[in-house]
Amino acid sequence: MPNLITTALSTLTVVLVTTLYFKTSIRRPPVAANGIPFLNHVLVFMKGQYFLGDMFQGLENENAVEGAVMGRRMYVVRGGENVRAVLGSSQLKMRGTGESSGGRLEKLRTLNTGLLFNSNVASWKQHRKLLVENIGRPRFIKSLIPKLNEYMNSLTPVLDELADTLDVIMDVIFSEERNAAYQYVKDTLGSNDGEYPECDTMITTIHKFMDAQKYFTSTPPFLFNYVKLKETRMHDASVDTFEKVITQRVHEKLESLQQEPQNTTNELDLASALLLDPSPEMTPDRVISVIKEAVFGGQDTSSNTLAFILYELSRNPSIADAVHAEIADLQGPITETNISRLKLVEAVIHETSRLYNVAPTAIRYLSEDDGFVFVLMCENHLRAGREEEVGPSGFGWNFAPFGYGVRKCPGESLALLEMKMVVAHLCKRYKFRLATDEPVKIKETFRRV
């Protein structure tokens, strides 16, 4: 009997030790690099999303590492399989709760609404459905082509005058200062005040809302909830203005459609597409929510990518010349028929998105562990073990500039159309060259890179 008890205890000990070993040594990823005592990896996260790769220093063969910020566990993962797991539809339950936001979502008026900050799964799915069905509607996308042609043609006289000055304008294109390009045009082309259109106030309103988003998500909740700060009042006003401007424009559009409900033209703006949606879910409040999401999520992403496209075309004149030749072959204005022939332009957009992804990570909350998961969707394209095949499908899940699955950017078609139109108009008329061989310095901010 004693031998039996001893054997049982020995077996139990082996099982417990083996279980603990596998749990701690095999299932858990290695500790991330560049951590410091007490603060852990807070300095890495403060640098920005593009520097999360520093956590893999010396761990190049790993696709998952464990970090911490002020004692809270974080996992940073990369690689196609991890991107698939986190962005796949089966992981939809991995969402945080609005109640844990400390009042941040209430301040931004995004609690249980929209997509970017919505923690209510049912509401998220509904908003996703409404946004995808309308912003991706072929009729809506096609109607934008003549509008974009008209807009770019209206810029041609100003751009021609700028080209004649032979000024170095790269600092303006890549400036993070708001309205820098507009102010540059006014200063360069003389003192004809009022000759050029003023900057749309909506752009300023959106930028101020983005500042408010950064403030409320990075400031400890007790400061903006219980301490009367000047900054809190300022950002509260920005959120209020953003809400009022969108609401006012939606109501104006609704009144216009009620007076002339039948849209007989091929032109259809987003607000009209949403308000004309016959589904019962599309209430005026949801229209406002969807439009807020669209203008906030798409305002600077395309413009940043366009800036990097021009920079890379300037660095690669042979490719720029090939792009120019492809566009010249269209022989006429860009239409919904011939825009599909711009294969090289589309390839340039995708390659730029791979090198300079404006949304390089995705953040997920873990439902079974205490922490977050940061997914690096744009891996280092020179890292060891990369795929040898290069082509449209060569990168697989390692290339996800617009995401995948249910979390794929609903504005992908719109963004690609905008960028193709702008690149086509610019490269058809102008050639871009670098004035200096110095590499561009990239500074990451919330609103632009």
Coordinates of N, CA and C in Angstrom, one line a residue, residues 272-412:
S272 N -26.6 60.7 -49.6 CA -27.8 60.4 -50.4 C -28.0 58.9 -50.4
A273 N -26.9 58.1 -50.7 CA -27.0 56.7 -50.7 C -27.5 56.1 -49.4
L274 N -27.1 56.6 -48.3 CA -27.5 56.1 -47.0 C -29.0 56.5 -46.8
L275 N -29.3 57.7 -47.0 CA -30.7 58.2 -46.8 C -31.7 57.5 -47.7
L276 N -31.3 57.1 -48.9 CA -32.2 56.5 -49.8 C -32.2 55.0 -49.6
D277 N -31.4 54.5 -48.7 CA -31.4 53.0 -48.3 C -32.8 52.7 -47.7
P278 N -33.5 51.7 -48.4 CA -34.9 51.4 -47.9 C -34.9 50.5 -46.6
S279 N -33.8 50.0 -46.2 CA -33.8 49.1 -45.1 C -34.3 49.8 -43.8
P280 N -35.0 49.1 -42.9 CA -35.6 49.7 -41.7 C -34.5 50.1 -40.7
E281 N -33.3 49.4 -40.8 CA -32.2 49.7 -39.9 C -31.6 51.1 -40.2
M282 N -31.8 51.6 -41.4 CA -31.1 52.9 -41.7 C -31.9 54.1 -41.3
T283 N -31.8 54.4 -40.0 CA -32.5 55.5 -39.4 C -31.6 56.8 -39.5
P284 N -32.1 58.0 -39.4 CA -31.3 59.2 -39.5 C -30.1 59.2 -38.5
D285 N -30.3 58.6 -37.3 CA -29.2 58.6 -36.3 C -28.1 57.6 -36.8
R286 N -28.5 56.5 -37.5 CA -27.5 55.6 -38.0 C -26.8 56.2 -39.2
V287 N -27.5 57.0 -40.0 CA -26.9 57.7 -41.1 C -25.8 58.6 -40.6
I288 N -26.1 59.3 -39.6 CA -25.1 60.2 -39.0 C -23.9 59.4 -38.4
S289 N -24.1 58.3 -37.8 CA -23.1 57.5 -37.2 C -22.2 57.0 -38.3
V290 N -22.8 56.5 -39.4 CA -22.0 55.9 -40.5 C -21.1 57.0 -41.2
I291 N -21.7 58.2 -41.4 CA -21.0 59.2 -42.1 C -19.8 59.7 -41.2
K292 N -20.1 59.8 -39.9 CA -19.0 60.2 -38.9 C -17.8 59.2 -39.1
E293 N -18.2 57.9 -39.1 CA -17.1 56.9 -39.2 C -16.4 57.0 -40.6
A294 N -17.1 57.3 -41.6 CA -16.5 57.4 -43.0 C -15.5 58.5 -43.1
V295 N -16.0 59.7 -42.6 CA -15.1 60.9 -42.8 C -14.0 60.9 -41.8
F296 N -14.2 60.3 -40.6 CA -13.1 60.2 -39.7 C -12.1 59.2 -40.1
G297 N -12.5 58.0 -40.5 CA -11.6 56.9 -40.8 C -10.9 57.1 -42.2
G298 N -11.5 57.9 -43.1 CA -10.9 57.9 -44.4 C -10.3 59.3 -44.8
Q299 N -10.2 60.2 -43.8 CA -9.8 61.5 -44.2 C -8.3 61.6 -44.5
D300 N -7.5 61.0 -43.6 CA -6.0 61.2 -43.8 C -5.3 59.9 -44.3
T301 N -6.0 58.8 -44.3 CA -5.4 57.6 -44.7 C -5.0 57.6 -46.2
S302 N -5.9 58.0 -47.0 CA -5.6 58.1 -48.5 C -4.6 59.2 -48.8
S303 N -4.7 60.3 -48.1 CA -3.8 61.4 -48.4 C -2.4 61.1 -48.0
N304 N -2.2 60.4 -46.9 CA -0.9 60.0 -46.4 C -0.3 59.0 -47.5
T305 N -1.1 58.0 -47.9 CA -0.6 57.1 -48.9 C -0.2 57.8 -50.2
L306 N -1.0 58.7 -50.6 CA -0.7 59.5 -51.8 C 0.6 60.2 -51.7
A307 N 0.9 60.8 -50.6 CA 2.2 61.5 -50.4 C 3.3 60.5 -50.5
F308 N 3.2 59.3 -49.9 CA 4.3 58.4 -50.1 C 4.4 57.8 -51.5
I309 N 3.3 57.7 -52.2 CA 3.3 57.3 -53.6 C 4.2 58.3 -54.4
L310 N 3.9 59.6 -54.3 CA 4.7 60.6 -55.0 C 6.1 60.6 -54.6
Y311 N 6.4 60.3 -53.4 CA 7.8 60.2 -52.9 C 8.5 59.0 -53.6
E312 N 7.9 57.9 -53.6 CA 8.5 56.7 -54.2 C 8.6 56.8 -55.7
L313 N 7.6 57.4 -56.4 CA 7.8 57.7 -57.8 C 8.9 58.6 -58.1
S314 N 9.1 59.6 -57.2 CA 10.3 60.5 -57.4 C 11.6 59.7 -57.2
R315 N 11.6 58.8 -56.3 CA 12.8 58.0 -56.1 C 13.1 57.0 -57.2
N316 N 12.0 56.6 -57.9 CA 12.1 55.5 -59.0 C 11.6 56.1 -60.3
P317 N 12.4 56.9 -61.0 CA 12.0 57.6 -62.2 C 11.6 56.6 -63.3
S318 N 12.2 55.4 -63.4 CA 11.9 54.5 -64.5 C 10.5 54.0 -64.3
I319 N 10.1 53.7 -63.0 CA 8.7 53.3 -62.8 C 7.7 54.4 -63.0
A320 N 8.1 55.7 -62.6 CA 7.3 56.8 -62.8 C 7.1 57.0 -64.3
D321 N 8.1 56.8 -65.1 CA 7.9 57.0 -66.6 C 7.0 55.9 -67.1
A322 N 7.1 54.7 -66.6 CA 6.2 53.6 -67.0 C 4.7 53.9 -66.7
V323 N 4.5 54.5 -65.5 CA 3.2 54.9 -65.0 C 2.7 56.0 -66.0
H324 N 3.5 57.0 -66.3 CA 3.1 58.0 -67.2 C 2.7 57.5 -68.6
A325 N 3.4 56.5 -69.1 CA 3.1 55.9 -70.4 C 1.8 55.2 -70.3
E326 N 1.6 54.4 -69.2 CA 0.3 53.7 -69.1 C -0.9 54.6 -69.1
I327 N -0.8 55.7 -68.4 CA -1.9 56.7 -68.3 C -2.1 57.4 -69.7
A328 N -1.0 57.7 -70.3 CA -1.1 58.4 -71.7 C -1.8 57.5 -72.7
D329 N -1.7 56.2 -72.5 CA -2.3 55.2 -73.4 C -3.8 55.3 -73.4
L330 N -4.4 55.8 -72.3 CA -5.8 55.9 -72.2 C -6.4 56.8 -73.3
Q331 N -5.7 57.8 -73.7 CA -6.1 58.7 -74.8 C -7.5 59.3 -74.5
G332 N -7.6 60.1 -73.5 CA -8.9 60.7 -73.2 C -9.1 60.8 -71.7
P333 N -10.2 61.3 -71.3 CA -10.5 61.3 -69.8 C -10.7 60.0 -69.2
I334 N -10.5 59.9 -67.9 CA -10.6 58.6 -67.2 C -12.1 58.4 -67.0
T335 N -12.5 57.2 -67.3 CA -13.9 56.8 -67.2 C -14.0 55.5 -66.4
E336 N -15.2 55.1 -66.1 CA -15.4 53.8 -65.4 C -15.0 52.6 -66.2
T337 N -14.9 52.8 -67.5 CA -14.5 51.7 -68.5 C -13.0 51.5 -68.5
N338 N -12.3 52.7 -68.7 CA -10.9 52.5 -68.9 C -10.0 52.6 -67.7
I339 N -10.6 52.9 -66.5 CA -9.8 53.0 -65.3 C -9.3 51.6 -64.9
S340 N -10.0 50.6 -65.3 CA -9.5 49.2 -65.0 C -8.2 48.8 -65.7
R341 N -7.9 49.6 -66.7 CA -6.6 49.3 -67.5 C -5.4 49.8 -66.8
L342 N -5.6 50.6 -65.7 CA -4.4 51.2 -65.0 C -3.8 50.2 -64.0
K343 N -3.3 49.1 -64.5 CA -2.8 48.0 -63.7 C -1.5 48.4 -63.0
L344 N -0.6 49.1 -63.6 CA 0.6 49.5 -63.0 C 0.4 50.6 -61.9
V345 N -0.6 51.5 -62.1 CA -0.9 52.4 -61.1 C -1.4 51.7 -59.9
E346 N -2.3 50.7 -60.1 CA -2.8 49.9 -58.9 C -1.7 49.2 -58.2
A347 N -0.7 48.7 -59.0 CA 0.4 48.0 -58.4 C 1.3 48.9 -57.6
V348 N 1.5 50.2 -58.0 CA 2.2 51.2 -57.3 C 1.5 51.5 -56.0
I349 N 0.2 51.6 -56.0 CA -0.6 51.9 -54.8 C -0.4 50.8 -53.8
H350 N -0.5 49.5 -54.2 CA -0.3 48.4 -53.3 C 1.1 48.3 -52.8
E351 N 2.1 48.5 -53.6 CA 3.5 48.4 -53.1 C 3.8 49.5 -52.1
T352 N 3.2 50.7 -52.4 CA 3.4 51.8 -51.4 C 2.7 51.5 -50.1
S353 N 1.5 50.9 -50.2 CA 0.8 50.5 -49.0 C 1.6 49.4 -48.2
R354 N 2.3 48.6 -48.9 CA 3.1 47.5 -48.2 C 4.3 48.2 -47.5
L355 N 4.9 49.2 -48.1 CA 6.1 49.8 -47.5 C 5.7 50.8 -46.4
Y356 N 4.6 51.5 -46.6 CA 4.2 52.6 -45.7 C 2.8 52.4 -45.3
N357 N 2.5 51.4 -44.6 CA 1.1 51.2 -44.2 C 0.7 52.2 -43.1
V358 N -0.4 53.0 -43.4 CA -0.8 54.0 -42.5 C -1.5 53.4 -41.3
A359 N -1.9 52.2 -41.3 CA -2.5 51.5 -40.2 C -1.8 50.1 -40.0
P360 N -0.6 50.2 -39.5 CA 0.3 49.0 -39.5 C -0.1 47.9 -38.4
T361 N -0.9 48.3 -37.5 CA -1.3 47.3 -36.4 C -2.8 47.2 -36.2
A362 N -3.2 46.2 -35.6 CA -4.6 46.0 -35.1 C -4.5 45.6 -33.6
I363 N -5.4 46.2 -32.8 CA -5.4 46.0 -31.4 C -6.6 45.2 -31.0
R364 N -6.4 44.1 -30.4 CA -7.5 43.2 -29.9 C -7.5 43.0 -28.4
Y365 N -8.6 43.0 -27.8 CA -8.7 42.6 -26.4 C -8.9 41.1 -26.2
L366 N -8.2 40.6 -25.2 CA -8.3 39.1 -25.0 C -9.4 38.9 -24.0
S367 N -10.3 37.9 -24.3 CA -11.4 37.6 -23.5 C -11.1 36.6 -22.4
E368 N -9.9 35.9 -22.5 CA -9.6 34.9 -21.5 C -8.3 35.2 -20.8
D369 N -7.6 36.2 -21.1 CA -6.4 36.6 -20.5 C -6.4 38.1 -20.2
D370 N -5.6 38.5 -19.3 CA -5.6 40.0 -19.0 C -4.6 40.7 -19.8
G371 N -5.1 41.3 -20.9 CA -4.2 42.0 -21.7 C -4.7 42.3 -23.1
F372 N -3.8 42.8 -24.0 CA -4.2 43.1 -25.4 C -3.3 42.3 -26.3
V373 N -3.7 42.3 -27.6 CA -2.9 41.7 -28.6 C -2.7 42.8 -29.7
F374 N -1.5 43.1 -30.0 CA -1.1 44.0 -31.1 C -0.6 43.2 -32.2
V375 N -1.3 43.3 -33.4 CA -0.9 42.5 -34.5 C -0.2 43.4 -35.5
L376 N 1.0 43.0 -35.9 CA 1.8 43.7 -36.9 C 1.4 43.2 -38.3
M377 N 0.5 44.0 -38.9 CA 0.0 43.5 -40.2 C 1.0 43.8 -41.4
C378 N 1.9 44.8 -41.1 CA 2.9 45.1 -42.2 C 4.3 44.7 -41.6
E379 N 4.7 43.5 -41.9 CA 5.9 42.9 -41.4 C 7.1 43.6 -42.1
N380 N 8.3 43.5 -41.5 CA 9.5 43.9 -42.2 C 9.7 43.1 -43.5
H381 N 9.6 43.8 -44.6 CA 9.7 43.1 -45.9 C 11.1 42.5 -46.2
L382 N 12.1 42.8 -45.3 CA 13.4 42.2 -45.5 C 13.7 41.2 -44.5
R383 N 12.7 40.8 -43.6 CA 13.0 39.9 -42.5 C 13.4 38.5 -43.1
A384 N 14.1 37.7 -42.2 CA 14.5 36.4 -42.6 C 13.2 35.5 -42.8
G385 N 13.3 34.6 -43.7 CA 12.2 33.6 -43.9 C 11.1 34.2 -44.7
R386 N 11.3 35.3 -45.4 CA 10.2 35.9 -46.2 C 10.0 34.9 -47.4
E387 N 8.8 35.1 -48.0 CA 8.4 34.3 -49.2 C 9.3 34.7 -50.4
E388 N 9.7 33.7 -51.2 CA 10.5 34.0 -52.3 C 9.6 34.5 -53.5
E389 N 8.4 34.0 -53.5 CA 7.5 34.4 -54.6 C 7.0 35.8 -54.4
V390 N 7.1 36.6 -55.4 CA 6.7 38.0 -55.4 C 5.6 38.2 -56.5
G391 N 4.4 38.7 -56.0 CA 3.4 38.8 -57.0 C 2.1 39.2 -56.2
P392 N 1.0 39.3 -56.9 CA -0.3 39.7 -56.3 C -0.7 38.8 -55.1
S393 N -0.4 37.5 -55.2 CA -0.7 36.6 -54.1 C 0.5 36.0 -53.3
G394 N 1.6 36.6 -53.6 CA 2.8 36.1 -53.0 C 3.0 36.3 -51.5
F395 N 2.3 37.3 -51.0 CA 2.5 37.6 -49.6 C 1.4 37.1 -48.7
G396 N 0.3 36.7 -49.3 CA -0.8 36.1 -48.6 C -1.3 36.9 -47.4
W397 N -1.4 36.3 -46.2 CA -1.9 37.0 -45.1 C -0.9 38.0 -44.5
N398 N 0.4 37.9 -45.0 CA 1.4 38.9 -44.5 C 1.2 40.3 -45.1
F399 N 0.3 40.4 -46.1 CA 0.0 41.7 -46.7 C -1.4 42.0 -46.5
A400 N -1.7 42.9 -45.6 CA -3.1 43.2 -45.3 C -3.3 44.7 -45.1
P401 N -3.1 45.6 -46.1 CA -3.2 47.0 -45.9 C -4.6 47.5 -45.6
F402 N -5.6 46.7 -46.0 CA -7.0 47.0 -45.8 C -7.6 46.0 -44.8
G403 N -6.9 45.1 -44.2 CA -7.4 44.1 -43.3 C -8.0 43.0 -44.1
Y404 N -8.7 42.1 -43.3 CA -9.3 40.9 -43.9 C -10.6 40.6 -43.2
G405 N -11.4 39.8 -43.9 CA -12.6 39.3 -43.3 C -13.6 40.3 -42.9
V406 N -14.3 40.1 -41.7 CA -15.3 41.1 -41.3 C -14.6 42.4 -40.9
R407 N -13.3 42.4 -40.6 CA -12.6 43.6 -40.2 C -11.9 44.3 -41.4
K408 N -12.2 43.8 -42.6 CA -11.6 44.5 -43.8 C -12.2 45.9 -43.9
C409 N -11.3 46.8 -44.3 CA -11.8 48.2 -44.4 C -13.0 48.3 -45.4
P410 N -14.1 48.8 -45.0 CA -15.3 48.9 -45.9 C -15.1 49.9 -47.0
G411 N -14.1 50.8 -46.8 CA -13.9 51.8 -47.8 C -12.7 51.5 -48.7
E412 N -12.4 50.2 -48.9 CA -11.2 49.8 -49.7 C -11.5 50.3 -51.2

